[in-house]
Amino acid sequence: AQSVTQPDIHITVSEGASLELRCNYSYGATPYLFWYVQSPGQGLQLLLKYFSGDTLVQGIKGFEAEFKRSQSSFNLRKPSVHWSDAAEYFCAVGPYNQGGKLIFGQGTELSVKP
Amino acid sequence: EAGVAQSPRYKIIEKRQSVAFWCNPISGHATLYWYQQILGQGPKLLIQFQNNGVVDDSQLPKDRFSAERLKGVDSTLKIQPAKLEDSAVYLCASSLAGSHEQYFGPGTRLTVT
């Protein structure tokens, strides 16, 4: 079965602290992996994506993610969190060989303490 | 470049009523998606169009939901009759044909009372 698991429903970090959001996936074929961010009342914005090559990918807003095939994981990281990073973060997986349906995790809500 | 447009942004209806949502994708994007996002969950695909043809509607509750994309541009999603469990945000996304990168609209928040 195809699925994405984000184990942490809610995370709170202090401004300036580092961040890691976890994502594990189950997918029958070579996956195309994504992280999206959703601010209140807004649609989803793509942070970064991975399908091949260097397993550490850089995205917008200072985010990066590391693909680990052996662990079926694609964790999102940021060295220093800003208050504006407070939002909901979604990991998603899609088919490798063409555009198509994305399967999303349930999301992780990030709160940032001053 | 204009993004994906959706209207209305908010809608409140009573159960058993009907409702329609509209989506205008990014110009030139052949592929259009409708997702349902229930509170506390990630988005779930309802239907995918390629131009004006349906690619995937396996998770669309066809007894009450319908969608069309006439002329391969704008799309409408309709619910008739609505149930309480249809309360959700309905997201429209579009992409270039064959692209993995989907661009999302702001969504329509539906509340069924």
Tab-separated table of C-alpha atoms in Angstrom:
chain	number	residue	atom	x	y	z
A	1	ALA	CA	0.000	0.000	0.000
A	2	GLN	CA	1.154	3.503	-0.751
A	3	SER	CA	1.324	5.768	2.269
A	4	VAL	CA	3.172	8.606	3.919
A	5	THR	CA	3.632	8.839	7.672
A	6	GLN	CA	4.532	11.989	9.552
A	7	PRO	CA	4.936	10.782	13.143
A	8	ASP	CA	4.806	14.206	14.772
A	9	ILE	CA	1.442	15.958	14.674
A	10	HIS	CA	2.685	19.086	16.425
A	11	ILE	CA	6.198	20.387	17.141
A	12	THR	CA	7.224	23.509	19.031
A	13	VAL	CA	10.711	24.967	18.682
A	14	SER	CA	12.325	28.173	19.873
A	15	GLU	CA	13.219	30.831	17.339
A	16	GLY	CA	16.794	30.297	16.222
A	17	ALA	CA	16.791	26.609	17.124
A	18	SER	CA	17.262	23.859	14.581
A	19	LEU	CA	14.344	21.889	13.179
A	20	GLU	CA	13.817	18.389	11.865
A	21	LEU	CA	10.453	17.122	10.657
A	22	ARG	CA	10.170	13.410	10.044
A	23	CYS	CA	8.628	11.668	7.055
A	24	ASN	CA	8.475	7.970	6.226
A	25	TYR	CA	6.906	6.568	3.085
A	26	SER	CA	5.754	3.298	1.632
A	27	TYR	CA	5.629	3.204	-2.151
A	28	GLY	CA	5.710	0.334	-4.607
A	29	ALA	CA	7.897	2.008	-7.190
A	30	THR	CA	10.664	4.578	-7.321
A	31	PRO	CA	9.156	7.577	-5.587
A	32	TYR	CA	9.207	11.249	-6.282
A	33	LEU	CA	9.252	13.012	-2.887
A	34	PHE	CA	8.056	16.451	-1.886
A	35	TRP	CA	7.719	18.768	1.063
A	36	TYR	CA	4.984	21.409	1.013
A	37	VAL	CA	4.186	24.184	3.499
A	38	GLN	CA	0.711	25.529	4.206
A	39	SER	CA	0.137	28.765	6.089
A	40	PRO	CA	-3.306	29.428	7.598
A	41	GLY	CA	-5.868	30.155	4.898
A	42	GLN	CA	-3.355	29.534	2.146
A	43	GLY	CA	-2.781	26.842	-0.417
A	44	LEU	CA	0.229	24.571	-0.393
A	45	GLN	CA	3.612	25.926	-1.440
A	46	LEU	CA	6.352	23.610	-2.661
A	47	LEU	CA	9.486	23.763	-0.472
A	48	LEU	CA	11.586	21.142	-2.249
A	49	LYS	CA	11.482	17.904	-4.206
A	50	TYR	CA	13.654	14.856	-4.826
A	51	PHE	CA	13.688	12.068	-7.385
A	52	SER	CA	17.312	11.224	-8.062
A	53	GLY	CA	20.883	12.351	-7.621
A	54	ASP	CA	22.341	13.895	-4.501
A	55	THR	CA	20.295	12.649	-1.563
A	56	LEU	CA	20.543	16.018	0.204
A	57	VAL	CA	18.345	18.555	-1.554
A	58	GLN	CA	18.068	22.250	-0.952
A	59	GLY	CA	14.814	24.129	-1.090
A	60	ILE	CA	13.403	27.568	-0.601
A	61	LYS	CA	13.418	29.523	2.660
A	62	GLY	CA	16.592	27.796	3.886
A	63	PHE	CA	15.060	24.311	4.113
A	64	GLU	CA	16.787	21.096	3.116
A	65	ALA	CA	15.807	17.437	3.130
A	66	GLU	CA	17.708	14.190	3.073
A	67	PHE	CA	16.519	11.064	1.276
A	68	LYS	CA	17.485	7.787	2.923
A	69	ARG	CA	16.364	4.846	0.809
A	70	SER	CA	17.321	2.239	3.432
A	71	GLN	CA	15.045	3.915	5.975
A	72	SER	CA	12.323	4.986	3.511
A	73	SER	CA	12.639	8.448	4.980
A	74	PHE	CA	12.733	11.993	3.668
A	75	ASN	CA	13.228	14.257	6.684
A	76	LEU	CA	13.029	18.032	6.425
A	77	ARG	CA	15.559	20.212	8.250
A	78	LYS	CA	16.359	23.839	8.872
A	79	PRO	CA	19.396	25.035	10.850
A	80	SER	CA	17.747	28.098	12.398
A	81	VAL	CA	13.992	28.566	12.589
A	82	HIS	CA	12.346	31.968	12.135
A	83	TRP	CA	8.980	32.962	13.609
A	84	SER	CA	7.593	33.166	10.062
A	85	ASP	CA	8.219	29.425	9.621
A	86	ALA	CA	5.221	28.635	11.838
A	87	ALA	CA	2.874	26.703	9.546
A	88	GLU	CA	1.755	23.203	8.636
A	89	TYR	CA	4.209	21.021	6.741
A	90	PHE	CA	3.243	18.149	4.488
A	91	CYS	CA	5.390	15.388	3.067
A	92	ALA	CA	4.120	13.802	-0.165
A	93	VAL	CA	5.072	11.030	-2.561
A	94	GLY	CA	4.224	10.691	-6.224
A	95	PRO	CA	4.965	8.503	-9.226
A	96	TYR	CA	8.496	8.750	-10.609
A	97	ASN	CA	7.899	8.404	-14.296
A	98	GLN	CA	5.151	10.955	-14.845
A	99	GLY	CA	3.154	13.645	-13.144
A	100	GLY	CA	0.186	12.436	-11.195
A	101	LYS	CA	-1.523	11.830	-7.910
A	102	LEU	CA	0.361	12.907	-4.812
A	103	ILE	CA	-0.145	10.975	-1.594
A	104	PHE	CA	0.203	13.242	1.405
A	105	GLY	CA	1.053	12.626	5.024
A	106	GLN	CA	-1.257	13.999	7.695
A	107	GLY	CA	0.976	16.988	8.282
A	108	THR	CA	3.089	18.390	11.101
A	109	GLU	CA	2.080	21.678	12.653
A	110	LEU	CA	5.089	23.796	13.605
A	111	SER	CA	4.865	26.425	16.334
A	112	VAL	CA	7.757	28.811	16.996
A	113	LYS	CA	8.381	30.253	20.458
A	114	PRO	CA	9.942	33.722	20.682
B	1	GLU	CA	2.472	34.955	-13.464
B	2	ALA	CA	-1.012	34.545	-12.019
B	3	GLY	CA	-1.489	31.567	-9.737
B	4	VAL	CA	-4.335	29.079	-9.470
B	5	ALA	CA	-7.576	30.895	-8.714
B	6	GLN	CA	-10.453	29.408	-6.764
B	7	SER	CA	-13.860	30.682	-5.743
B	8	PRO	CA	-15.604	31.024	-3.480
B	9	ARG	CA	-13.082	31.048	-0.634
B	10	TYR	CA	-15.676	30.099	1.958
B	11	LYS	CA	-19.080	28.455	1.768
B	12	ILE	CA	-21.560	27.407	4.432
B	13	ILE	CA	-24.493	25.211	3.451
B	14	GLU	CA	-26.968	22.897	5.122
B	15	LYS	CA	-26.824	19.162	4.593
B	16	ARG	CA	-28.674	17.904	1.526
B	17	GLN	CA	-28.067	21.216	-0.272
B	18	SER	CA	-25.877	21.445	-3.355
B	19	VAL	CA	-22.702	23.488	-3.845
B	20	ALA	CA	-20.249	24.184	-6.655
B	21	PHE	CA	-16.635	25.274	-6.615
B	22	TRP	CA	-14.722	26.880	-9.450
B	23	CYS	CA	-11.048	26.665	-10.377
B	24	ASN	CA	-9.003	28.537	-12.959
B	25	PRO	CA	-5.570	26.930	-13.400
B	26	ILE	CA	-2.334	28.588	-14.393
B	27	SER	CA	-2.344	29.439	-18.077
B	28	GLY	CA	-0.906	26.623	-20.171
B	29	HIS	CA	-1.232	23.967	-17.484
B	30	ALA	CA	-2.849	20.942	-19.081
B	31	THR	CA	-3.261	18.939	-15.888
B	32	LEU	CA	-5.739	19.916	-13.190
B	33	TYR	CA	-6.353	18.255	-9.834
B	34	TRP	CA	-9.043	18.534	-7.157
B	35	TYR	CA	-8.044	17.516	-3.639
B	36	GLN	CA	-10.146	17.258	-0.478
B	37	GLN	CA	-8.429	18.232	2.781
B	38	ILE	CA	-10.332	17.298	5.913
B	39	LEU	CA	-9.277	19.093	9.087
B	40	GLY	CA	-6.217	17.452	10.604
B	41	GLN	CA	-5.422	15.413	7.488
B	42	GLY	CA	-3.353	15.791	4.377
B	43	PRO	CA	-4.986	16.487	1.021
B	44	LYS	CA	-6.545	13.520	-0.787
B	45	LEU	CA	-6.949	13.455	-4.557
B	46	LEU	CA	-10.537	13.431	-5.770
B	47	ILE	CA	-10.030	13.768	-9.512
B	48	GLN	CA	-7.309	14.486	-12.058
B	49	PHE	CA	-7.905	15.939	-15.532
B	50	GLN	CA	-5.560	15.988	-18.491
B	51	ASN	CA	-6.939	18.752	-20.724
B	52	ASN	CA	-10.681	17.972	-20.622
B	53	GLY	CA	-10.331	14.215	-20.070
B	54	VAL	CA	-10.437	12.408	-16.729
B	55	VAL	CA	-7.202	10.598	-15.811
B	56	ASP	CA	-8.068	9.421	-12.291
B	57	ASP	CA	-11.355	9.680	-10.422
B	58	SER	CA	-11.004	6.521	-8.374
B	59	GLN	CA	-11.521	8.339	-5.065
B	60	LEU	CA	-14.363	10.596	-6.168
B	61	PRO	CA	-17.674	9.679	-4.460
B	62	LYS	CA	-19.566	9.609	-7.715
B	63	ASP	CA	-22.982	9.255	-6.131
B	64	ARG	CA	-22.756	12.842	-4.926
B	65	PHE	CA	-19.646	14.467	-6.403
B	66	SER	CA	-19.157	15.478	-10.011
B	67	ALA	CA	-16.526	17.486	-11.816
B	68	GLU	CA	-16.011	18.792	-15.284
B	69	ARG	CA	-13.387	20.674	-17.199
B	70	LEU	CA	-15.009	21.986	-20.306
B	71	LYS	CA	-12.636	23.282	-22.983
B	72	GLY	CA	-9.687	22.026	-20.950
B	73	VAL	CA	-9.241	25.194	-18.909
B	74	ASP	CA	-11.542	26.077	-15.992
B	75	SER	CA	-13.052	23.363	-13.849
B	76	THR	CA	-16.025	23.044	-11.535
B	77	LEU	CA	-16.524	20.568	-8.718
B	78	LYS	CA	-20.081	19.970	-7.528
B	79	ILE	CA	-21.512	18.230	-4.500
B	80	GLN	CA	-25.172	17.235	-4.513
B	81	PRO	CA	-26.497	16.505	-1.953
B	82	ALA	CA	-23.930	17.525	0.648
B	83	LYS	CA	-23.333	15.546	3.830
B	84	LEU	CA	-21.826	16.668	7.118
B	85	GLU	CA	-18.659	14.695	6.375
B	86	ASP	CA	-18.055	16.779	3.243
B	87	SER	CA	-16.917	19.665	5.447
B	88	ALA	CA	-13.354	20.241	4.293
B	89	VAL	CA	-11.087	22.488	2.272
B	90	TYR	CA	-11.247	21.764	-1.441
B	91	LEU	CA	-7.943	22.482	-3.139
B	92	CYS	CA	-7.391	22.869	-6.846
B	93	ALA	CA	-3.927	22.363	-8.307
B	94	SER	CA	-2.499	22.498	-11.796
B	95	SER	CA	0.680	21.440	-13.552
B	96	LEU	CA	2.251	21.310	-16.969
B	97	ALA	CA	1.552	18.030	-18.761
B	98	GLY	CA	3.829	15.308	-17.382
B	99	SER	CA	5.324	17.590	-14.733
B	100	HIS	CA	5.659	16.537	-11.126
B	101	GLU	CA	5.360	20.081	-9.825
B	102	GLN	CA	1.821	20.958	-8.827
B	103	TYR	CA	0.781	24.512	-8.035
B	104	PHE	CA	-2.033	24.871	-5.527
B	105	GLY	CA	-4.767	27.442	-5.227
B	106	PRO	CA	-5.849	28.941	-1.866
B	107	GLY	CA	-8.724	26.477	-1.510
B	108	THR	CA	-12.429	26.697	-0.742
B	109	ARG	CA	-13.418	26.013	2.859
B	110	LEU	CA	-16.796	24.249	2.936
B	111	THR	CA	-18.810	23.917	6.110
B	112	VAL	CA	-21.883	21.678	6.017
B	113	THR	CA	-24.278	22.183	8.940
